[in-house]
Coordinates of C-alpha atoms in Angstrom, one line a residue:
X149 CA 35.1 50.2 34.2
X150 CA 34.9 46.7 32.1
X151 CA 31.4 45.0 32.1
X152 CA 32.9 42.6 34.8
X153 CA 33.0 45.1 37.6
X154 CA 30.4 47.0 39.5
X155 CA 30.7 50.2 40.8
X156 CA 31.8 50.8 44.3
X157 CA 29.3 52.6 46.3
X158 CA 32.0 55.8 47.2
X159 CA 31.2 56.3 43.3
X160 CA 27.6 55.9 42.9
X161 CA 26.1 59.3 42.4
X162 CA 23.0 60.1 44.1
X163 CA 20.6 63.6 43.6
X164 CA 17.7 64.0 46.2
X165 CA 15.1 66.3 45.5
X166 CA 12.6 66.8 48.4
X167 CA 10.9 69.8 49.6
X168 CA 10.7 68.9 53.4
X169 CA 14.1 69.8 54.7
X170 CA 14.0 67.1 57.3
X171 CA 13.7 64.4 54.5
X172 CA 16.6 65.8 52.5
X173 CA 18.7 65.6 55.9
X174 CA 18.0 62.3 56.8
X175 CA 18.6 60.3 53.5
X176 CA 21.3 62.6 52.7
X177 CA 23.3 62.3 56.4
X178 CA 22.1 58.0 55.9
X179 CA 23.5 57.6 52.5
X180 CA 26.8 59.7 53.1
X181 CA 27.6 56.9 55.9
X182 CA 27.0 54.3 53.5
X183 CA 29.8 55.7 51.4
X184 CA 27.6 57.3 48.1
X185 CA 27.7 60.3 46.6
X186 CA 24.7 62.7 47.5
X187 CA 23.3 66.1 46.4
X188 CA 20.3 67.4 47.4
X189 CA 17.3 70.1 46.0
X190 CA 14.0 71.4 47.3
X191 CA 12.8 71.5 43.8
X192 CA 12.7 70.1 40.4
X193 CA 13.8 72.6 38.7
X194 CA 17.2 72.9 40.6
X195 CA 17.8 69.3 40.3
X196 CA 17.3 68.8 36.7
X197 CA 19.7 71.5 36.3
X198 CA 22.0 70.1 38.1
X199 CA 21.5 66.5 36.4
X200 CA 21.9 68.4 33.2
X201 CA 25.8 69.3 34.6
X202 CA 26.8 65.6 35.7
X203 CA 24.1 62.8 35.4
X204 CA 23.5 60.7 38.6
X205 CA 23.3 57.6 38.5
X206 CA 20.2 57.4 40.4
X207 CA 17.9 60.2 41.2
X208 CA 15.0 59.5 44.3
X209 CA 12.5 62.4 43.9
X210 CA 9.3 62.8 46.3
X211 CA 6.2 62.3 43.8
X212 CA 4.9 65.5 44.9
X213 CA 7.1 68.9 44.2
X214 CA 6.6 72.4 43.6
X215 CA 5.9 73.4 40.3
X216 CA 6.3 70.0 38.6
X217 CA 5.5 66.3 40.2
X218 CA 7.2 63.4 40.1
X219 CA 5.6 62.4 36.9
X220 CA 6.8 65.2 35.3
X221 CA 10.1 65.0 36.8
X222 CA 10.6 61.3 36.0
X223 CA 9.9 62.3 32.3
X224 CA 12.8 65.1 31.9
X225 CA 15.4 62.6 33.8
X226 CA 14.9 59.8 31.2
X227 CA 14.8 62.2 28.2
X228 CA 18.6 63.4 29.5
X229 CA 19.8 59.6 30.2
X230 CA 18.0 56.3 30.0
X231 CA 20.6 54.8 32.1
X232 CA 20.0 56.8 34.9
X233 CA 16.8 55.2 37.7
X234 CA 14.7 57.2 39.4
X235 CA 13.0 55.7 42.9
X236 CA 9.8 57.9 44.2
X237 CA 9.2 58.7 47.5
X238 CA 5.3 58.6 48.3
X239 CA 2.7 58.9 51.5
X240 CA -0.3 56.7 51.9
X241 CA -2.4 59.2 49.6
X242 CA 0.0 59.2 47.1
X243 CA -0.1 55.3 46.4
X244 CA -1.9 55.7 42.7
X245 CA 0.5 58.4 41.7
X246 CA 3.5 56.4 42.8
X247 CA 2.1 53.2 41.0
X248 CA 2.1 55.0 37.6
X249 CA 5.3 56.5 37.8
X250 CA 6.5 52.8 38.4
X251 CA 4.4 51.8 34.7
X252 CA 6.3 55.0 33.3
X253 CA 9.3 53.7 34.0
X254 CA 10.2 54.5 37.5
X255 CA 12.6 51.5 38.9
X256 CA 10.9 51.4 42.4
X257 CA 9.1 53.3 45.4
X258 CA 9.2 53.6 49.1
X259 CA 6.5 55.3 51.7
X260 CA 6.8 58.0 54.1
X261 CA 7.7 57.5 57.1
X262 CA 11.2 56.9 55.8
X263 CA 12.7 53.6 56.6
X264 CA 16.4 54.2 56.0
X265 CA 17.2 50.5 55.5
X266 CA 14.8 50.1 52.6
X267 CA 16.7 52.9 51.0
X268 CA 19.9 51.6 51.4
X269 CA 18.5 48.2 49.8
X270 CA 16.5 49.6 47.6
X271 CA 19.7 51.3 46.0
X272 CA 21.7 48.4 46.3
X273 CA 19.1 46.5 44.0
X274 CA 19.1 49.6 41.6
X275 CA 22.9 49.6 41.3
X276 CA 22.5 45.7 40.7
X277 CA 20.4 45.5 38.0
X278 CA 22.2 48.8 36.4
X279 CA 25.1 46.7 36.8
X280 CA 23.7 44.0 35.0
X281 CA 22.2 45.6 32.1
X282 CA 25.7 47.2 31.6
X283 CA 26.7 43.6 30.9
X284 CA 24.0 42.9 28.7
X285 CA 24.3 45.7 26.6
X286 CA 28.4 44.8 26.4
X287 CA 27.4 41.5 25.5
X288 CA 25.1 42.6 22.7
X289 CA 27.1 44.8 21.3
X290 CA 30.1 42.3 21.1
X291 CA 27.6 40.0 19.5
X292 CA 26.5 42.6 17.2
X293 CA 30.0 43.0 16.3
X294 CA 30.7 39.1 15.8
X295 CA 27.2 39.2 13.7
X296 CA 28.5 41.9 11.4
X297 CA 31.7 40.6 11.2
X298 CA 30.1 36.9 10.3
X299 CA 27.9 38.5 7.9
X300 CA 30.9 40.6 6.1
X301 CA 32.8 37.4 5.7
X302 CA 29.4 35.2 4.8
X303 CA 27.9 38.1 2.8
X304 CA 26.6 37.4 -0.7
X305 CA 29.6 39.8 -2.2
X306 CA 31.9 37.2 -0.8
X307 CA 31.0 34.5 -4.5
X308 CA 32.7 35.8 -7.0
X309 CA 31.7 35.8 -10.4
X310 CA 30.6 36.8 -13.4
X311 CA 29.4 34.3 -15.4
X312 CA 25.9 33.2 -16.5
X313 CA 25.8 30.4 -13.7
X314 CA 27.2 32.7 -11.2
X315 CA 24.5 35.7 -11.8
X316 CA 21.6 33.0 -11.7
X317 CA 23.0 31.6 -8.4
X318 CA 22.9 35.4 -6.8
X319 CA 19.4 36.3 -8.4
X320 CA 18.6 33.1 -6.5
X321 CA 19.9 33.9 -3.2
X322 CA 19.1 37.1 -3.1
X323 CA 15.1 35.9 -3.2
X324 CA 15.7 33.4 -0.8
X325 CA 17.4 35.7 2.2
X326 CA 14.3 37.6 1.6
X327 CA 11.5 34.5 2.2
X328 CA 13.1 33.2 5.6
X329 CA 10.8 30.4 6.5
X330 CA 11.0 28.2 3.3
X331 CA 13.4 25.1 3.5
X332 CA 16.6 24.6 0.4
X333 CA 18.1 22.2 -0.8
X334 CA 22.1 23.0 -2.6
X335 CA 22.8 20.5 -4.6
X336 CA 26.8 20.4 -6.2
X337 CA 30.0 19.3 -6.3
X338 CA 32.5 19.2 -3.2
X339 CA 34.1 22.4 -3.5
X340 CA 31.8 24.6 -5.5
X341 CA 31.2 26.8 -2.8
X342 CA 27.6 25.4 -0.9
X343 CA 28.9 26.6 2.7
X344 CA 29.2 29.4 1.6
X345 CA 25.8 30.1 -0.1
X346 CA 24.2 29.0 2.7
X347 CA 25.7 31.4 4.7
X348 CA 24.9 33.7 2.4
X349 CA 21.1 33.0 2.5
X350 CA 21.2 33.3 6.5
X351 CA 23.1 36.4 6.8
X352 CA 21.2 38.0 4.1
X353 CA 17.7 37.7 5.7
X354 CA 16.0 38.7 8.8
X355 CA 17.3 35.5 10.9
X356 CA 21.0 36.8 10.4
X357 CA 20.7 38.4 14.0
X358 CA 20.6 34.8 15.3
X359 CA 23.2 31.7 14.9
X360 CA 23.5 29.4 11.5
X361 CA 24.3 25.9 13.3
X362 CA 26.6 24.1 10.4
X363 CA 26.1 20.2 11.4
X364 CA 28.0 17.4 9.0
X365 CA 25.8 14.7 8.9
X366 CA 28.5 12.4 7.3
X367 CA 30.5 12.6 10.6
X368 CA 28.0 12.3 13.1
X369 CA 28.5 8.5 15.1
X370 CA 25.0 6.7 14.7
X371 CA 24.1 5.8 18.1
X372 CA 25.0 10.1 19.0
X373 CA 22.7 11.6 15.8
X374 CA 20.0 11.5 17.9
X375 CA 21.5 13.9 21.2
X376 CA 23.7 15.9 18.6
X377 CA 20.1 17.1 16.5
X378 CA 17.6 17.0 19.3
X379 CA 19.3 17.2 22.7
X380 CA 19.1 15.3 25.7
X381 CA 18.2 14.8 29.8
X382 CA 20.8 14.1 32.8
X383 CA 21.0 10.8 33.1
X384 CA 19.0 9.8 29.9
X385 CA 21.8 7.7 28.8
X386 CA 25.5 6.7 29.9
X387 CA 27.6 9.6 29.8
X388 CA 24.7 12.2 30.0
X389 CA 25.8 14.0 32.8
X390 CA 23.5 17.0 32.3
X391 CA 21.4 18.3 30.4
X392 CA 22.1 19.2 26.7
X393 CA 20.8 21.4 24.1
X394 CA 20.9 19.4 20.3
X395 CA 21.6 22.0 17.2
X396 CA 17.7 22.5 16.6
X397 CA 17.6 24.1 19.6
X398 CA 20.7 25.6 19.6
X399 CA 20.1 26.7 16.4
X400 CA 16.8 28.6 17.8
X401 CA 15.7 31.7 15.3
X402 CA 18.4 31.0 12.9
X403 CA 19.5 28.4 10.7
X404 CA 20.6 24.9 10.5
X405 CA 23.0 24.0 7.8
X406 CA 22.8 20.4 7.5
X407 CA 25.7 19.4 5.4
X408 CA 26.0 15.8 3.8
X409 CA 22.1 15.6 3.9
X410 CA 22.1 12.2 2.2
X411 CA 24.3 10.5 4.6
X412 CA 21.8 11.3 7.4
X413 CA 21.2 7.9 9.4
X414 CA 17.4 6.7 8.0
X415 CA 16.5 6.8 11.9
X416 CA 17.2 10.8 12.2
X417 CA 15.5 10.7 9.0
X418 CA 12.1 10.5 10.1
X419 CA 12.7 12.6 13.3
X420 CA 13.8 14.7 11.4
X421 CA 10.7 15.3 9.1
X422 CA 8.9 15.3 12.3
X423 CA 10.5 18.6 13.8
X424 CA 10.2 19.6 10.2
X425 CA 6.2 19.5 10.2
X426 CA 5.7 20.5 13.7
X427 CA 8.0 22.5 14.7
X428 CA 8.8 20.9 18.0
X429 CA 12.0 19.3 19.3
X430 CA 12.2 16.6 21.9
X431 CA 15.4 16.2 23.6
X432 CA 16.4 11.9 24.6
X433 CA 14.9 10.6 27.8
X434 CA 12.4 13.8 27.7
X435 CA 8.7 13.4 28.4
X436 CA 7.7 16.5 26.2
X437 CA 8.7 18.5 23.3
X438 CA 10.2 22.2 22.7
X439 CA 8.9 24.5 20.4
X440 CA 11.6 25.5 17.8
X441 CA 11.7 28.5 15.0
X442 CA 14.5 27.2 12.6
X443 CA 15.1 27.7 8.9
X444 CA 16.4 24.5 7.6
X445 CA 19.3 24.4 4.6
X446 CA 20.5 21.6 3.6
X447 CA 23.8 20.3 0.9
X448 CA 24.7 17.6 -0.8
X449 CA 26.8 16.3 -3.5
X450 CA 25.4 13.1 -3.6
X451 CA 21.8 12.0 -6.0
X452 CA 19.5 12.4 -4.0
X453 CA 16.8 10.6 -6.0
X454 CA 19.0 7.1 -6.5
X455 CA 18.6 7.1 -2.6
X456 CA 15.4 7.3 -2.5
X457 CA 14.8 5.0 -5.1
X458 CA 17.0 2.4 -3.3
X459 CA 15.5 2.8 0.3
X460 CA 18.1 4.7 1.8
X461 CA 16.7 8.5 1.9
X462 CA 13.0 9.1 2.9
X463 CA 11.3 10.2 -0.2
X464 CA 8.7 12.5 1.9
X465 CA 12.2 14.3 3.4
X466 CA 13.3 14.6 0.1
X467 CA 10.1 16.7 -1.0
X468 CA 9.9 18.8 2.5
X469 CA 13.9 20.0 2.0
X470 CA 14.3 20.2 -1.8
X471 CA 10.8 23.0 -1.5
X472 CA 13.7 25.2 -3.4
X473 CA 16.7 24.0 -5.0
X474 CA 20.1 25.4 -5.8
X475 CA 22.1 23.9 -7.9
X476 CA 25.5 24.6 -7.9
X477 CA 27.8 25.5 -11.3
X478 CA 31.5 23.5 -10.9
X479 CA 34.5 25.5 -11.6
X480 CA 34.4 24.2 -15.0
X481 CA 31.0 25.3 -16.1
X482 CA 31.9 29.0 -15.0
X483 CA 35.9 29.3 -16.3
X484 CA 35.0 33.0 -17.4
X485 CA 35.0 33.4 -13.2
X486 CA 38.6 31.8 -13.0
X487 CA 40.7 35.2 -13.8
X488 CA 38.4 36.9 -11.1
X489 CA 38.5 34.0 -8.3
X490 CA 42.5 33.6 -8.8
X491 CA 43.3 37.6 -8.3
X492 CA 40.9 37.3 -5.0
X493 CA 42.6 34.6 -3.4
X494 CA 45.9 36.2 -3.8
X495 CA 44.9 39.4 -2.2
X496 CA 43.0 37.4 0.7
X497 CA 45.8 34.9 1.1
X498 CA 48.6 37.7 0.5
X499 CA 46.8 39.3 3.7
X500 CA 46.5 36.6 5.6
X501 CA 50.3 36.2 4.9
X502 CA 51.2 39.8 5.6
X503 CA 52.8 39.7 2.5
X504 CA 52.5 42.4 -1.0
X505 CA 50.4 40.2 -3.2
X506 CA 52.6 39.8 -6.8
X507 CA 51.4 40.4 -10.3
X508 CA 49.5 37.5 -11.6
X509 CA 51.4 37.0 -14.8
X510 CA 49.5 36.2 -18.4
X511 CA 51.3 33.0 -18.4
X512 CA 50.3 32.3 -15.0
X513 CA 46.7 32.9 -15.9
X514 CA 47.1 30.4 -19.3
X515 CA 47.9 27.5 -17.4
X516 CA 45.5 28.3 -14.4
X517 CA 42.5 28.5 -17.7
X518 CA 44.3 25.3 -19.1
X519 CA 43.7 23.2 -16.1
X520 CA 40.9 20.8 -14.9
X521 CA 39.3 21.0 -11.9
X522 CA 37.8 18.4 -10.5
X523 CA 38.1 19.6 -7.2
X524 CA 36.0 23.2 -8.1
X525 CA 36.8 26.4 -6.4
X526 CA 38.3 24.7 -3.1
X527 CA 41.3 23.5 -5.9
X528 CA 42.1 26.5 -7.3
X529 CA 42.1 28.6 -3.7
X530 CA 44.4 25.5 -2.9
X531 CA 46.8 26.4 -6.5
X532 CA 46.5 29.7 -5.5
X533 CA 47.5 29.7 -1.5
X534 CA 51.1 27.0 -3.1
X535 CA 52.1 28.9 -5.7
X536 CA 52.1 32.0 -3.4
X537 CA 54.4 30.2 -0.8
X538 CA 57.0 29.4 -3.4
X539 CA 56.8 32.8 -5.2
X540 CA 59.8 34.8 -3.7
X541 CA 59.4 37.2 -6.9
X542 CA 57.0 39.9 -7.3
X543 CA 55.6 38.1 -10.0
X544 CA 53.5 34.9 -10.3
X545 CA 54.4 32.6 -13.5
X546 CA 53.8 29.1 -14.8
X547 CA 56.9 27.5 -13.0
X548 CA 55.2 28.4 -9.3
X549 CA 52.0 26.2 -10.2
X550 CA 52.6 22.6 -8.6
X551 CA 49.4 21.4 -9.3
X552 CA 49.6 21.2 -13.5
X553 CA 47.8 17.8 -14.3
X554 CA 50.6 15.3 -15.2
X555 CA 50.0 15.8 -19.6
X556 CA 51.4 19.5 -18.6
X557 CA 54.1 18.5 -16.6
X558 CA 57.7 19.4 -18.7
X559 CA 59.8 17.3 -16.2
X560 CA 60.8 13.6 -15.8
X561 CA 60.4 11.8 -12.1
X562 CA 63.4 11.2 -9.8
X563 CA 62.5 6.7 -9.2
X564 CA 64.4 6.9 -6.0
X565 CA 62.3 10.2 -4.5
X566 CA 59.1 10.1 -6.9
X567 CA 59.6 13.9 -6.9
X568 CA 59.4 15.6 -10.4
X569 CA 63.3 16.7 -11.2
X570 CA 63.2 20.4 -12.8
X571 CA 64.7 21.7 -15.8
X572 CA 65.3 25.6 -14.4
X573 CA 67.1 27.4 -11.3
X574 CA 64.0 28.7 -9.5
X575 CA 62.2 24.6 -9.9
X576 CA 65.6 23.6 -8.8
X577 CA 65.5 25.4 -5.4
X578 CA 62.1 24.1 -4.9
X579 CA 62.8 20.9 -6.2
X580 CA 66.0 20.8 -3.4
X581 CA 64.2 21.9 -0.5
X582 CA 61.3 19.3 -0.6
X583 CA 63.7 16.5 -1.7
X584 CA 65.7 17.6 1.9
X585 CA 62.5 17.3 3.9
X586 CA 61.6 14.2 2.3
X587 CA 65.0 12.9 3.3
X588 CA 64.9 15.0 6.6
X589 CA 61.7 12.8 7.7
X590 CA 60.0 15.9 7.6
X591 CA 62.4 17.3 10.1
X592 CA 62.6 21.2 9.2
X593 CA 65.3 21.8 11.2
X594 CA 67.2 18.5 9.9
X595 CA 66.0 19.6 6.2
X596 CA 67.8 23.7 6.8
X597 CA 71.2 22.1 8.7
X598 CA 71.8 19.4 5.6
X599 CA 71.0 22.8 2.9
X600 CA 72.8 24.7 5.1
X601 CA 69.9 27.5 4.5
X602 CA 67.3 29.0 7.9
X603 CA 64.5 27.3 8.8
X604 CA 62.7 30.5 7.4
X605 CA 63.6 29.4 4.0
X606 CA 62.2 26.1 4.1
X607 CA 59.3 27.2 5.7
X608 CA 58.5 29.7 3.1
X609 CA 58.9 26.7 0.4
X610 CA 57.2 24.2 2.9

């Protein structure tokens, strides 16, 4: 049975234990007609054994029974299966006892004289909420399992390196995940890999249980920074239709990663220090605020400190989010890490690719060392993830690295194509196929006809 579907009463399970015959007759004869499962004991004892056999899904006891109560009773069912409820049957004198088997974790009670409707509803509302928390315990544990995946991907294991920059930047972390409530500030280069530390931070402390809202604030329209951060009423402005929740709140007992800090309009700005110092959110066209528990980390690559100094970054923001800062090595501060980064993108791209990753040849590692790289740790994944597409070897060498800067380059330029003409077979066949699609429009299956090769082949090179 999928979380989706409740059980159908003909497969409810029901055990009665009553001493008074008549009772056991009554609710047993009333509940076979409403299509449920029944069996039915004089005693405790002889019902717990039987529970012990095949757990019911609900179990109605009298709260008074020889040789044990319904107290007792009510204990030995939930020690055998917390899933299963247990509903007491009680008389007027029996009101206290009945009340604190409901605080010990009885699901309800009914009174002698037996109303046999209240039964049937009674159970209906049981199988109901059982029915419920069987979808809430699904949908915890696929969020558990999206959390742990999340956090295996985010995890601090996931930065490679190990180079002096990279072992500070992990000492770092590692103190941060642990103090969850103070704000950071990663300062680096595009491509160096911020994302992903601030991921790391999240999933590594006690808020990982809870979402980490990424939010570019370089992409954000002006007149929508406002609803995207803080949320908004029906009707509070054209195109509100309903009411929406803004990342703050969305990001509720996690984290918000505000990305592009510096190009945060000035007008969120000071909102923004706002929730900041009190903690407290309020959504456009609403009257009063909402209390929010957020971690704030933020990432820039720009200086920080010029904007402030010409007016265009609040200086008192500045000091509430840069409470810690990371900064963040490029690619060619930590080269030792290149040898290390290179071999784990090929065996994450090669898997991605459902293809056997090839040796990295020394050659292949000499010009990757050689090269500069401006664009950090994104570049070289990117080196990587092309020269893999045109390896058809089981070896990577220099000759599959497109992205040499042009004083490495060995080969003149084609004036009519502006593509680089080769100087070996395997360039050659590289050199062809991207010269056809140029020609081809970028029409692959144009590009294979005029080669006369598959569109497989030219995809692999594409």
């Amino acid at each position: 049975m999928t979380a989706d579907q409740q059980k159908p009463e003909a497969s409810i399970s029901v055990i009665l234990i009553d001493d008074d015959p008549l009772v056991r007759k009554l609710i047993s004869k009333h509940l076979t007609q409403e299509g449920y499962s029944i069996e039915t004991f004089e005693n405790a004892e002889d019902g717990i054994a039987a529970f012990q056999e095949n757990n019911s899904d609900i179990v109605i006891s009298d709260i008074h029974l020889p040789n044990m109560s319904g107290l007792e009773l009510l204990t030995e069912i939930k020690k055998i299966s917390t899933a299963t409820e247990v509903i007491i049957i009680s008389g007027d004198a029996d009101k206290s006892a009945a009340i604190t088997a409901l605080h010990n974790g009885a699901f309800d009670m009914f009174e002698k004289p037996i109303d046999l409707s209240l039964i049937t509803t009674t159970i209906k509302r049981t199988v109901r909420y059982q029915d419920a928390l069987r979808k809430c315990e699904a949908l915890g544990a696929q969020v558990e399992m999206l959390s742990t995946r999340e956090s295996e991907r985010w995890n601090i294991n996931s930065f490679i390196g190990e180079s002096k920059p990279v072992k500070s930047i992990l000492d770092q972390v590692s103190k941060l995940a642990k103090n969850d409530k103070i704000s950071v500030l990663i300062r680096g280069e595009s491509g160096t890999g911020k994302e992903l530390i601030a991921h790391a931070i999240h999933y590594g402390s006690a808020r990982s249980g809870n979402p980490i809202i990424p939010v570019n604030c370089s992409a954000i329209p002006d007149d929508l920074a406002e609803s995207t951060f803080f949320g908004h009423t029906k009707g509070s402005f054209t195109g509100a239709v309903s009411d929406k929740k803004g990342c703050f709140e969305t990001a509720d007992g996690g984290t918000l990663f505000l990305d592009e800090i510096g190009d945060m309009p000035p007008a969120i700005q000071i909102k923004l220090l706002r929730v900041l110092e009190d903690e407290v959110v309020v959504p456009v066209g609403a009257n009063k605020g909402k209390k929010v528990n957020v971690r704030i980390i933020a990432a820039t690559n720009a200086n920080l400190e010029e904007r402030v100094a010409d007016g265009t970054f609040r200086e008192d923001l500045y000091f509430r989010l840069a409470r810690f800062t990371l900064k963040m090595p490029t690619l060619n501060e930590r080269r030792k890490d290149i040898p290390l980064l290179a071999d784990n993108f090929a065996e994450k791209i090669c898997h991605e690719m459902a293809m056997t990753k090839p040796k990295l040849s020394e050659d292949f590692m000499k010009a990757l060392m050689d090269m500069d790289y401006t664009g950090n740790v994104r570049q070289l994944r990117n080196v990587i993830e092309r020269s893999l597409i045109l390896c058809s070897d089981d070896e990577l060498t220099s000759e599959h690295l497109l992205d040499l800067s042009p004083k490495d380059r060995t080969f003149d330029t084609d004036q009519e194509s502006g593509l680089a003409i080769p100087e070996n077979l395997k360039e050659a066949e590289t050199w062809l196929i991207k010269r056809a699609i140029k020609n081809a429009d970028g029409n692959i299956s144009e590009a294979a006809r005029r080669l006369g090769v598959t569109r497989a082949k030219i995809y692999r090179y594409k």
